[in-house]
């Protein structure tokens, strides 16, 4: 099943549904290998809202005891790099992070500001290990150094939508990653 309602808005498909699904499988295997000797439960922390489609597919490939939780953040300001610029709209519900291996799940790593703040926050909350898994990575846009532990695809510096990523809250339900026609932004 595939949605057709956005077809007129999409200029090109950057990453197909099949390419995404094989990357999701590959990342699942990498995660299983990385944590195979750990005794702790894996806690997947999805960053809302963009990560939900990726996280739902990915967790089915994880073969170890796994819990999920969510956070939502929004970053403000452009010039300073500081955690003071990140606002938590929704915090974790999970207490006692020391009982978990924490794996943050993100849709796309762009400037890195939001993620680097979230990673330090989770360490400060007591998580022994905090790793990062992102479906997409735009290395050219990086403003804060950040280690990526699991990465789906590097993408060029273009605005992309689909598979969780939105423009104006739409397009998240496309099964592939695409680039929109310039006319969409002029509406
Ligand atoms: P940053 O890494 O702190 O700059 O923020 C990354 C967030 O910006 C992502 O989680 C997305 O919500 C949003 N974002 C960045 N690039 C794109 C894009 O190409 N399409 C859709 N959302 C994007
Ligand atoms: Mg967005």
PDB file of C-alpha atoms and ligand atoms in Angstrom, residues 75 106-115 138 158-161 165-166, ligand 1:
ATOM      1  CA  UNK A  75      15.615  24.856  19.708  1.00  0.00           C
ATOM      2  CA  UNK A 106      16.238  10.796  15.612  1.00  0.00           C
ATOM      3  CA  UNK A 107      14.876  11.405  12.125  1.00  0.00           C
ATOM      4  CA  UNK A 108      17.605  13.720  10.881  1.00  0.00           C
ATOM      5  CA  UNK A 109      20.782  15.176  12.322  1.00  0.00           C
ATOM      6  CA  UNK A 110      21.163  18.712  11.080  1.00  0.00           C
ATOM      7  CA  UNK A 111      23.021  21.385  13.092  1.00  0.00           C
ATOM      8  CA  UNK A 112      23.337  18.889  15.940  1.00  0.00           C
ATOM      9  CA  UNK A 113      22.323  21.464  18.560  1.00  0.00           C
ATOM     10  CA  UNK A 114      19.168  19.793  19.796  1.00  0.00           C
ATOM     11  CA  UNK A 115      20.726  16.362  19.897  1.00  0.00           C
ATOM     12  CA  UNK A 138      23.356  16.164   6.896  1.00  0.00           C
ATOM     13  CA  UNK A 158      18.350  19.913   0.859  1.00  0.00           C
ATOM     14  CA  UNK A 159      15.075  20.048   2.752  1.00  0.00           C
ATOM     15  CA  UNK A 160      13.605  16.540   2.731  1.00  0.00           C
ATOM     16  CA  UNK A 161      10.248  15.141   3.817  1.00  0.00           C
ATOM     17  CA  UNK A 165       9.814  14.172   8.404  1.00  0.00           C
ATOM     18  CA  UNK A 166       7.383  17.008   7.804  1.00  0.00           C
TER      19      UNK A 166
HETATM   20  P1  LIG B   1      19.107  20.246  14.762  1.00  0.00           P
HETATM   21  O1  LIG B   1      20.040  19.097  14.419  1.00  0.00           O
HETATM   22  O2  LIG B   1      19.131  20.600  16.195  1.00  0.00           O
HETATM   23  O3  LIG B   1      19.388  21.454  13.887  1.00  0.00           O
HETATM   24  O4  LIG B   1      17.574  19.869  14.464  1.00  0.00           O
HETATM   25  C1  LIG B   1      17.189  18.782  13.719  1.00  0.00           C
HETATM   26  C2  LIG B   1      15.685  18.834  13.536  1.00  0.00           C
HETATM   27  O5  LIG B   1      15.323  19.802  12.526  1.00  0.00           O
HETATM   28  C3  LIG B   1      15.155  17.497  13.023  1.00  0.00           C
HETATM   29  O6  LIG B   1      14.786  16.643  14.059  1.00  0.00           O
HETATM   30  C4  LIG B   1      13.982  17.917  12.161  1.00  0.00           C
HETATM   31  O7  LIG B   1      12.805  18.026  12.951  1.00  0.00           O
HETATM   32  C5  LIG B   1      14.348  19.296  11.648  1.00  0.00           C
HETATM   33  N1  LIG B   1      14.908  19.182  10.268  1.00  0.00           N
HETATM   34  C6  LIG B   1      16.179  19.418   9.907  1.00  0.00           C
HETATM   35  N2  LIG B   1      16.371  19.224   8.579  1.00  0.00           N
HETATM   36  C7  LIG B   1      15.164  18.842   8.090  1.00  0.00           C
HETATM   37  C8  LIG B   1      14.705  18.468   6.756  1.00  0.00           C
HETATM   38  O8  LIG B   1      15.437  18.431   5.754  1.00  0.00           O
HETATM   39  N3  LIG B   1      13.393  18.123   6.672  1.00  0.00           N
HETATM   40  C9  LIG B   1      12.536  18.123   7.733  1.00  0.00           C
HETATM   41  N4  LIG B   1      12.923  18.458   8.981  1.00  0.00           N
HETATM   42  C10 LIG B   1      14.232  18.822   9.160  1.00  0.00           C
END
